[in-house]
Amino acid sequence: MKLKLTTAALCLMPLLSHANSNNEFSYFGLALQNNNYDINFIPSIEQDSFAPLNYSDEQSGKGFRGFYGYQFNQFFAVEVGLGLPGEANFNIYRDTVNNKNEPTKETVYEGDFKTLSFDTRIIATYPITGSFFLRAHAGAYVWDNDFSYLQESAESYSVVEKSDTGVSLLTGFGVGYGFNDNVAATIDYEKTDIADISTQTIVASLVFRF
């Protein structure tokens, strides 16, 4: 699936041709994103039942996205992107000491939530001044996800690994600032679902016109 996502992105890029108008142009960019998930790594298990072990999880992570787009006019653009969203994870561990008698953690169970994504989106932009503009977008978010979680079986636990692919609705809105005719920065809030997990993302992007 990862190869298919990459191939789809590369095939769509030539469709976005270059134009000379000030409001009609091709662009590309890079984005840093902070993904926040609503994940239950221990479904049907009470956290207190792990005692004397300890449970911890991380429900967010930093990721990256590269994109290529075409601005038809000052109000409308289309864009494709390939992303590596941030990973979430859990860890069940016991407190112990090493051979130097220093406190340390010994992992007993662990798992994660990681994704590769490809998206297509329609972007509406509205200029406020010569430099500031508002933007909103909607599109299709294609994800390839690996998810591992803890499952109770008899008197013990086991880590279950699940891989899945799918397509979800992607929506978002944000603001942008043009430093000059060729470089702009944007900040967006986005929402989608990955493998039935609600995902909210803050994205900071740097955009280059050519």
PDB file of C-alpha atoms in Angstrom:
ATOM      1  CA  MET A   1       0.000   0.000   0.000  1.00  0.00           C
ATOM      2  CA  LYS A   2       2.859   2.419   0.778  1.00  0.00           C
ATOM      3  CA  LEU A   3       4.168   1.997  -2.780  1.00  0.00           C
ATOM      4  CA  LYS A   4       0.695   2.645  -4.197  1.00  0.00           C
ATOM      5  CA  LEU A   5       0.336   5.871  -2.202  1.00  0.00           C
ATOM      6  CA  THR A   6       3.713   7.154  -3.386  1.00  0.00           C
ATOM      7  CA  THR A   7       2.982   6.221  -7.008  1.00  0.00           C
ATOM      8  CA  ALA A   8      -0.409   7.962  -6.905  1.00  0.00           C
ATOM      9  CA  ALA A   9       1.167  11.170  -5.630  1.00  0.00           C
ATOM     10  CA  LEU A  10       3.857  11.158  -8.335  1.00  0.00           C
ATOM     11  CA  CYS A  11       1.316  10.476 -11.092  1.00  0.00           C
ATOM     12  CA  LEU A  12      -0.896  13.394 -10.070  1.00  0.00           C
ATOM     13  CA  MET A  13       1.896  15.972  -9.951  1.00  0.00           C
ATOM     14  CA  PRO A  14       2.315  16.414 -13.749  1.00  0.00           C
ATOM     15  CA  LEU A  15      -1.393  17.250 -14.010  1.00  0.00           C
ATOM     16  CA  LEU A  16      -0.766  20.486 -12.138  1.00  0.00           C
ATOM     17  CA  SER A  17       0.810  22.683 -14.835  1.00  0.00           C
ATOM     18  CA  HIS A  18       2.659  25.955 -14.442  1.00  0.00           C
ATOM     19  CA  ALA A  19       1.019  29.291 -15.300  1.00  0.00           C
ATOM     20  CA  ASN A  20       2.233  32.886 -15.498  1.00  0.00           C
ATOM     21  CA  SER A  21      -0.641  34.886 -13.946  1.00  0.00           C
ATOM     22  CA  ASN A  22      -0.046  36.446 -10.518  1.00  0.00           C
ATOM     23  CA  ASN A  23      -3.118  34.604  -9.204  1.00  0.00           C
ATOM     24  CA  GLU A  24      -2.544  31.398 -11.177  1.00  0.00           C
ATOM     25  CA  PHE A  25       0.523  29.327 -10.394  1.00  0.00           C
ATOM     26  CA  SER A  26       1.926  26.004  -9.234  1.00  0.00           C
ATOM     27  CA  TYR A  27       3.501  25.587  -5.813  1.00  0.00           C
ATOM     28  CA  PHE A  28       5.054  23.051  -3.500  1.00  0.00           C
ATOM     29  CA  GLY A  29       5.752  22.961   0.204  1.00  0.00           C
ATOM     30  CA  LEU A  30       6.763  21.176   3.375  1.00  0.00           C
ATOM     31  CA  ALA A  31       4.771  20.955   6.590  1.00  0.00           C
ATOM     32  CA  LEU A  32       5.427  20.092  10.210  1.00  0.00           C
ATOM     33  CA  GLN A  33       2.360  18.659  11.905  1.00  0.00           C
ATOM     34  CA  ASN A  34       1.369  17.744  15.438  1.00  0.00           C
ATOM     35  CA  ASN A  35      -1.186  14.926  15.400  1.00  0.00           C
ATOM     36  CA  ASN A  36      -3.450  14.326  18.400  1.00  0.00           C
ATOM     37  CA  TYR A  37      -5.330  11.025  18.638  1.00  0.00           C
ATOM     38  CA  ASP A  38      -8.151   9.630  20.750  1.00  0.00           C
ATOM     39  CA  ILE A  39      -6.809   6.075  21.187  1.00  0.00           C
ATOM     40  CA  ASN A  40      -7.580   3.384  23.717  1.00  0.00           C
ATOM     41  CA  PHE A  41      -4.578   1.042  23.707  1.00  0.00           C
ATOM     42  CA  ILE A  42      -6.110  -1.157  26.424  1.00  0.00           C
ATOM     43  CA  PRO A  43      -9.762  -1.772  25.401  1.00  0.00           C
ATOM     44  CA  SER A  44     -11.845  -3.647  27.988  1.00  0.00           C
ATOM     45  CA  ILE A  45      -8.962  -3.571  30.493  1.00  0.00           C
ATOM     46  CA  GLU A  46      -8.919  -1.500  33.662  1.00  0.00           C
ATOM     47  CA  GLN A  47      -5.672   0.403  34.054  1.00  0.00           C
ATOM     48  CA  ASP A  48      -5.555  -0.447  37.780  1.00  0.00           C
ATOM     49  CA  SER A  49      -5.390  -4.154  36.950  1.00  0.00           C
ATOM     50  CA  PHE A  50      -1.750  -3.824  35.825  1.00  0.00           C
ATOM     51  CA  ALA A  51      -0.475  -3.213  39.375  1.00  0.00           C
ATOM     52  CA  PRO A  52       2.308  -3.527  40.384  1.00  0.00           C
ATOM     53  CA  LEU A  53       3.161  -2.694  36.749  1.00  0.00           C
ATOM     54  CA  ASN A  54       2.792   0.866  35.472  1.00  0.00           C
ATOM     55  CA  TYR A  55       0.947   2.066  32.369  1.00  0.00           C
ATOM     56  CA  SER A  56       1.768   5.121  30.255  1.00  0.00           C
ATOM     57  CA  ASP A  57       0.803   6.263  26.767  1.00  0.00           C
ATOM     58  CA  GLU A  58       1.474   9.087  24.358  1.00  0.00           C
ATOM     59  CA  GLN A  59      -1.587  10.260  22.433  1.00  0.00           C
ATOM     60  CA  SER A  60       0.195  12.683  20.098  1.00  0.00           C
ATOM     61  CA  GLY A  61       3.257  12.925  17.907  1.00  0.00           C
ATOM     62  CA  LYS A  62       5.018  15.145  15.402  1.00  0.00           C
ATOM     63  CA  GLY A  63       5.016  14.287  11.715  1.00  0.00           C
ATOM     64  CA  PHE A  64       5.735  15.664   8.259  1.00  0.00           C
ATOM     65  CA  ARG A  65       3.961  16.245   4.955  1.00  0.00           C
ATOM     66  CA  GLY A  66       5.152  17.225   1.497  1.00  0.00           C
ATOM     67  CA  PHE A  67       2.676  18.681  -0.991  1.00  0.00           C
ATOM     68  CA  TYR A  68       2.215  20.023  -4.506  1.00  0.00           C
ATOM     69  CA  GLY A  69      -0.605  22.275  -5.631  1.00  0.00           C
ATOM     70  CA  TYR A  70      -2.108  24.512  -8.274  1.00  0.00           C
ATOM     71  CA  GLN A  71      -3.728  27.875  -7.528  1.00  0.00           C
ATOM     72  CA  PHE A  72      -6.383  28.614 -10.164  1.00  0.00           C
ATOM     73  CA  ASN A  73      -7.130  32.138  -8.910  1.00  0.00           C
ATOM     74  CA  GLN A  74      -7.060  34.054  -5.618  1.00  0.00           C
ATOM     75  CA  PHE A  75      -9.998  32.010  -4.263  1.00  0.00           C
ATOM     76  CA  PHE A  76      -9.453  28.397  -5.337  1.00  0.00           C
ATOM     77  CA  ALA A  77      -6.680  25.765  -5.384  1.00  0.00           C
ATOM     78  CA  VAL A  78      -6.206  21.992  -5.523  1.00  0.00           C
ATOM     79  CA  GLU A  79      -3.447  20.101  -3.757  1.00  0.00           C
ATOM     80  CA  VAL A  80      -2.007  16.603  -3.300  1.00  0.00           C
ATOM     81  CA  GLY A  81       0.220  15.526  -0.436  1.00  0.00           C
ATOM     82  CA  LEU A  82       2.181  12.613   0.984  1.00  0.00           C
ATOM     83  CA  GLY A  83       2.548  12.505   4.753  1.00  0.00           C
ATOM     84  CA  LEU A  84       4.097  10.695   7.666  1.00  0.00           C
ATOM     85  CA  PRO A  85       1.860  11.566  10.642  1.00  0.00           C
ATOM     86  CA  GLY A  86       3.218  11.493  14.177  1.00  0.00           C
ATOM     87  CA  GLU A  87       3.209   8.200  16.068  1.00  0.00           C
ATOM     88  CA  ALA A  88       1.337   7.416  19.272  1.00  0.00           C
ATOM     89  CA  ASN A  89       2.376   4.609  21.634  1.00  0.00           C
ATOM     90  CA  PHE A  90       1.843   2.843  24.953  1.00  0.00           C
ATOM     91  CA  ASN A  91       4.175   1.200  27.416  1.00  0.00           C
ATOM     92  CA  ILE A  92       3.553  -1.099  30.373  1.00  0.00           C
ATOM     93  CA  TYR A  93       6.610  -1.351  32.560  1.00  0.00           C
ATOM     94  CA  ARG A  94       7.976  -2.174  35.991  1.00  0.00           C
ATOM     95  CA  ASP A  95      10.199   0.065  38.049  1.00  0.00           C
ATOM     96  CA  THR A  96      13.551  -1.530  38.766  1.00  0.00           C
ATOM     97  CA  VAL A  97      17.224  -0.688  39.190  1.00  0.00           C
ATOM     98  CA  ASN A  98      20.192  -1.386  36.955  1.00  0.00           C
ATOM     99  CA  ASN A  99      23.560  -2.873  37.914  1.00  0.00           C
ATOM    100  CA  LYS A 100      24.664   0.580  39.103  1.00  0.00           C
ATOM    101  CA  ASN A 101      21.689   0.679  41.476  1.00  0.00           C
ATOM    102  CA  GLU A 102      20.105   3.479  39.438  1.00  0.00           C
ATOM    103  CA  PRO A 103      16.297   3.630  38.967  1.00  0.00           C
ATOM    104  CA  THR A 104      15.183   2.424  35.528  1.00  0.00           C
ATOM    105  CA  LYS A 105      12.114   1.105  33.707  1.00  0.00           C
ATOM    106  CA  GLU A 106      11.780  -2.403  32.321  1.00  0.00           C
ATOM    107  CA  THR A 107       9.238  -2.688  29.489  1.00  0.00           C
ATOM    108  CA  VAL A 108       6.823  -5.614  29.718  1.00  0.00           C
ATOM    109  CA  TYR A 109       4.352  -4.717  26.936  1.00  0.00           C
ATOM    110  CA  GLU A 110       4.452  -1.972  24.327  1.00  0.00           C
ATOM    111  CA  GLY A 111       2.746  -0.970  21.104  1.00  0.00           C
ATOM    112  CA  ASP A 112       2.197   1.926  18.750  1.00  0.00           C
ATOM    113  CA  PHE A 113      -0.041   3.620  16.209  1.00  0.00           C
ATOM    114  CA  LYS A 114       1.726   4.696  13.013  1.00  0.00           C
ATOM    115  CA  THR A 115       0.500   5.782   9.603  1.00  0.00           C
ATOM    116  CA  LEU A 116       1.514   6.702   6.063  1.00  0.00           C
ATOM    117  CA  SER A 117      -0.930   9.020   4.287  1.00  0.00           C
ATOM    118  CA  PHE A 118      -1.791  10.425   0.877  1.00  0.00           C
ATOM    119  CA  ASP A 119      -4.384  13.163   0.444  1.00  0.00           C
ATOM    120  CA  THR A 120      -6.109  15.243  -2.197  1.00  0.00           C
ATOM    121  CA  ARG A 121      -7.873  18.436  -1.215  1.00  0.00           C
ATOM    122  CA  ILE A 122      -9.752  21.435  -2.548  1.00  0.00           C
ATOM    123  CA  ILE A 123      -8.678  24.701  -0.905  1.00  0.00           C
ATOM    124  CA  ALA A 124     -10.686  27.902  -0.699  1.00  0.00           C
ATOM    125  CA  THR A 125      -8.668  31.057   0.007  1.00  0.00           C
ATOM    126  CA  TYR A 126      -9.845  34.574   0.825  1.00  0.00           C
ATOM    127  CA  PRO A 127      -7.403  37.512   0.899  1.00  0.00           C
ATOM    128  CA  ILE A 128      -7.709  39.884   3.875  1.00  0.00           C
ATOM    129  CA  THR A 129      -4.827  42.196   2.964  1.00  0.00           C
ATOM    130  CA  GLY A 130      -2.054  42.040   0.414  1.00  0.00           C
ATOM    131  CA  SER A 131      -0.231  39.540   2.650  1.00  0.00           C
ATOM    132  CA  PHE A 132      -2.773  37.902   5.014  1.00  0.00           C
ATOM    133  CA  PHE A 133      -5.383  35.408   3.823  1.00  0.00           C
ATOM    134  CA  LEU A 134      -7.886  32.942   5.246  1.00  0.00           C
ATOM    135  CA  ARG A 135      -8.196  29.389   3.970  1.00  0.00           C
ATOM    136  CA  ALA A 136     -10.391  26.321   4.352  1.00  0.00           C
ATOM    137  CA  HIS A 137     -10.133  22.901   2.775  1.00  0.00           C
ATOM    138  CA  ALA A 138     -11.881  19.564   2.329  1.00  0.00           C
ATOM    139  CA  GLY A 139     -10.713  16.395   0.675  1.00  0.00           C
ATOM    140  CA  ALA A 140      -9.987  12.679   0.767  1.00  0.00           C
ATOM    141  CA  TYR A 141      -7.430  11.305   3.238  1.00  0.00           C
ATOM    142  CA  VAL A 142      -6.017   7.898   2.253  1.00  0.00           C
ATOM    143  CA  TRP A 143      -4.252   6.128   5.130  1.00  0.00           C
ATOM    144  CA  ASP A 144      -2.168   2.998   5.609  1.00  0.00           C
ATOM    145  CA  ASN A 145      -2.082   2.251   9.337  1.00  0.00           C
ATOM    146  CA  ASP A 146      -0.400  -0.181  11.735  1.00  0.00           C
ATOM    147  CA  PHE A 147      -1.994  -0.339  15.188  1.00  0.00           C
ATOM    148  CA  SER A 148      -0.940  -2.515  18.130  1.00  0.00           C
ATOM    149  CA  TYR A 149      -2.927  -2.695  21.374  1.00  0.00           C
ATOM    150  CA  LEU A 150      -3.165  -4.841  24.482  1.00  0.00           C
ATOM    151  CA  GLN A 151      -5.708  -7.621  24.821  1.00  0.00           C
ATOM    152  CA  GLU A 152      -6.552  -9.706  27.879  1.00  0.00           C
ATOM    153  CA  SER A 153      -6.513 -13.478  27.415  1.00  0.00           C
ATOM    154  CA  ALA A 154      -7.115 -15.958  30.251  1.00  0.00           C
ATOM    155  CA  GLU A 155      -4.855 -14.790  33.082  1.00  0.00           C
ATOM    156  CA  SER A 156      -2.340 -12.908  30.936  1.00  0.00           C
ATOM    157  CA  TYR A 157      -2.101 -10.199  28.287  1.00  0.00           C
ATOM    158  CA  SER A 158      -0.955 -10.157  24.682  1.00  0.00           C
ATOM    159  CA  VAL A 159      -0.190  -7.420  22.165  1.00  0.00           C
ATOM    160  CA  VAL A 160      -2.436  -7.569  19.090  1.00  0.00           C
ATOM    161  CA  GLU A 161      -1.107  -6.080  15.853  1.00  0.00           C
ATOM    162  CA  LYS A 162      -3.544  -4.811  13.239  1.00  0.00           C
ATOM    163  CA  SER A 163      -2.873  -3.333   9.786  1.00  0.00           C
ATOM    164  CA  ASP A 164      -5.536  -1.571   7.759  1.00  0.00           C
ATOM    165  CA  THR A 165      -6.020   0.867   4.888  1.00  0.00           C
ATOM    166  CA  GLY A 166      -8.900   3.195   4.118  1.00  0.00           C
ATOM    167  CA  VAL A 167     -10.157   6.600   3.010  1.00  0.00           C
ATOM    168  CA  SER A 168     -11.605   9.267   5.317  1.00  0.00           C
ATOM    169  CA  LEU A 169     -13.005  12.763   4.929  1.00  0.00           C
ATOM    170  CA  LEU A 170     -10.463  15.493   5.687  1.00  0.00           C
ATOM    171  CA  THR A 171     -11.544  19.012   6.685  1.00  0.00           C
ATOM    172  CA  GLY A 172      -9.640  22.017   7.948  1.00  0.00           C
ATOM    173  CA  PHE A 173      -9.241  25.766   8.142  1.00  0.00           C
ATOM    174  CA  GLY A 174      -6.441  28.207   8.820  1.00  0.00           C
ATOM    175  CA  VAL A 175      -4.607  31.411   8.010  1.00  0.00           C
ATOM    176  CA  GLY A 176      -1.668  32.306   5.820  1.00  0.00           C
ATOM    177  CA  TYR A 177       0.866  35.064   5.317  1.00  0.00           C
ATOM    178  CA  GLY A 178       2.738  35.837   2.119  1.00  0.00           C
ATOM    179  CA  PHE A 179       6.288  37.053   2.759  1.00  0.00           C
ATOM    180  CA  ASN A 180       6.690  37.955  -0.906  1.00  0.00           C
ATOM    181  CA  ASP A 181       5.425  36.795  -4.322  1.00  0.00           C
ATOM    182  CA  ASN A 182       7.167  33.432  -4.004  1.00  0.00           C
ATOM    183  CA  VAL A 183       7.089  32.365  -0.335  1.00  0.00           C
ATOM    184  CA  ALA A 184       4.224  32.038   2.159  1.00  0.00           C
ATOM    185  CA  ALA A 185       3.561  30.376   5.508  1.00  0.00           C
ATOM    186  CA  THR A 186       0.277  28.827   6.662  1.00  0.00           C
ATOM    187  CA  ILE A 187      -1.109  27.430   9.917  1.00  0.00           C
ATOM    188  CA  ASP A 188      -4.092  25.067   9.774  1.00  0.00           C
ATOM    189  CA  TYR A 189      -6.294  23.008  12.052  1.00  0.00           C
ATOM    190  CA  GLU A 190      -7.383  19.697  10.492  1.00  0.00           C
ATOM    191  CA  LYS A 191      -9.691  16.870  11.474  1.00  0.00           C
ATOM    192  CA  THR A 192     -10.083  13.356  10.101  1.00  0.00           C
ATOM    193  CA  ASP A 193     -10.313   9.692  11.168  1.00  0.00           C
ATOM    194  CA  ILE A 194      -7.517   7.144  10.830  1.00  0.00           C
ATOM    195  CA  ALA A 195      -8.590   3.517  11.342  1.00  0.00           C
ATOM    196  CA  ASP A 196     -11.713   4.777  13.179  1.00  0.00           C
ATOM    197  CA  ILE A 197      -9.505   6.856  15.496  1.00  0.00           C
ATOM    198  CA  SER A 198     -10.468  10.528  15.742  1.00  0.00           C
ATOM    199  CA  THR A 199      -7.461  12.610  14.698  1.00  0.00           C
ATOM    200  CA  GLN A 200      -6.963  16.349  15.158  1.00  0.00           C
ATOM    201  CA  THR A 201      -3.902  18.049  13.717  1.00  0.00           C
ATOM    202  CA  ILE A 202      -2.167  21.415  13.874  1.00  0.00           C
ATOM    203  CA  VAL A 203      -0.105  22.005  10.725  1.00  0.00           C
ATOM    204  CA  ALA A 204       2.543  24.660  10.037  1.00  0.00           C
ATOM    205  CA  SER A 205       3.554  24.846   6.364  1.00  0.00           C
ATOM    206  CA  LEU A 206       6.056  26.705   4.242  1.00  0.00           C
ATOM    207  CA  VAL A 207       4.874  27.219   0.636  1.00  0.00           C
ATOM    208  CA  PHE A 208       7.041  28.017  -2.402  1.00  0.00           C
ATOM    209  CA  ARG A 209       5.635  29.300  -5.680  1.00  0.00           C
ATOM    210  CA  PHE A 210       7.263  28.454  -9.009  1.00  0.00           C
TER     211      PHE A 210
END
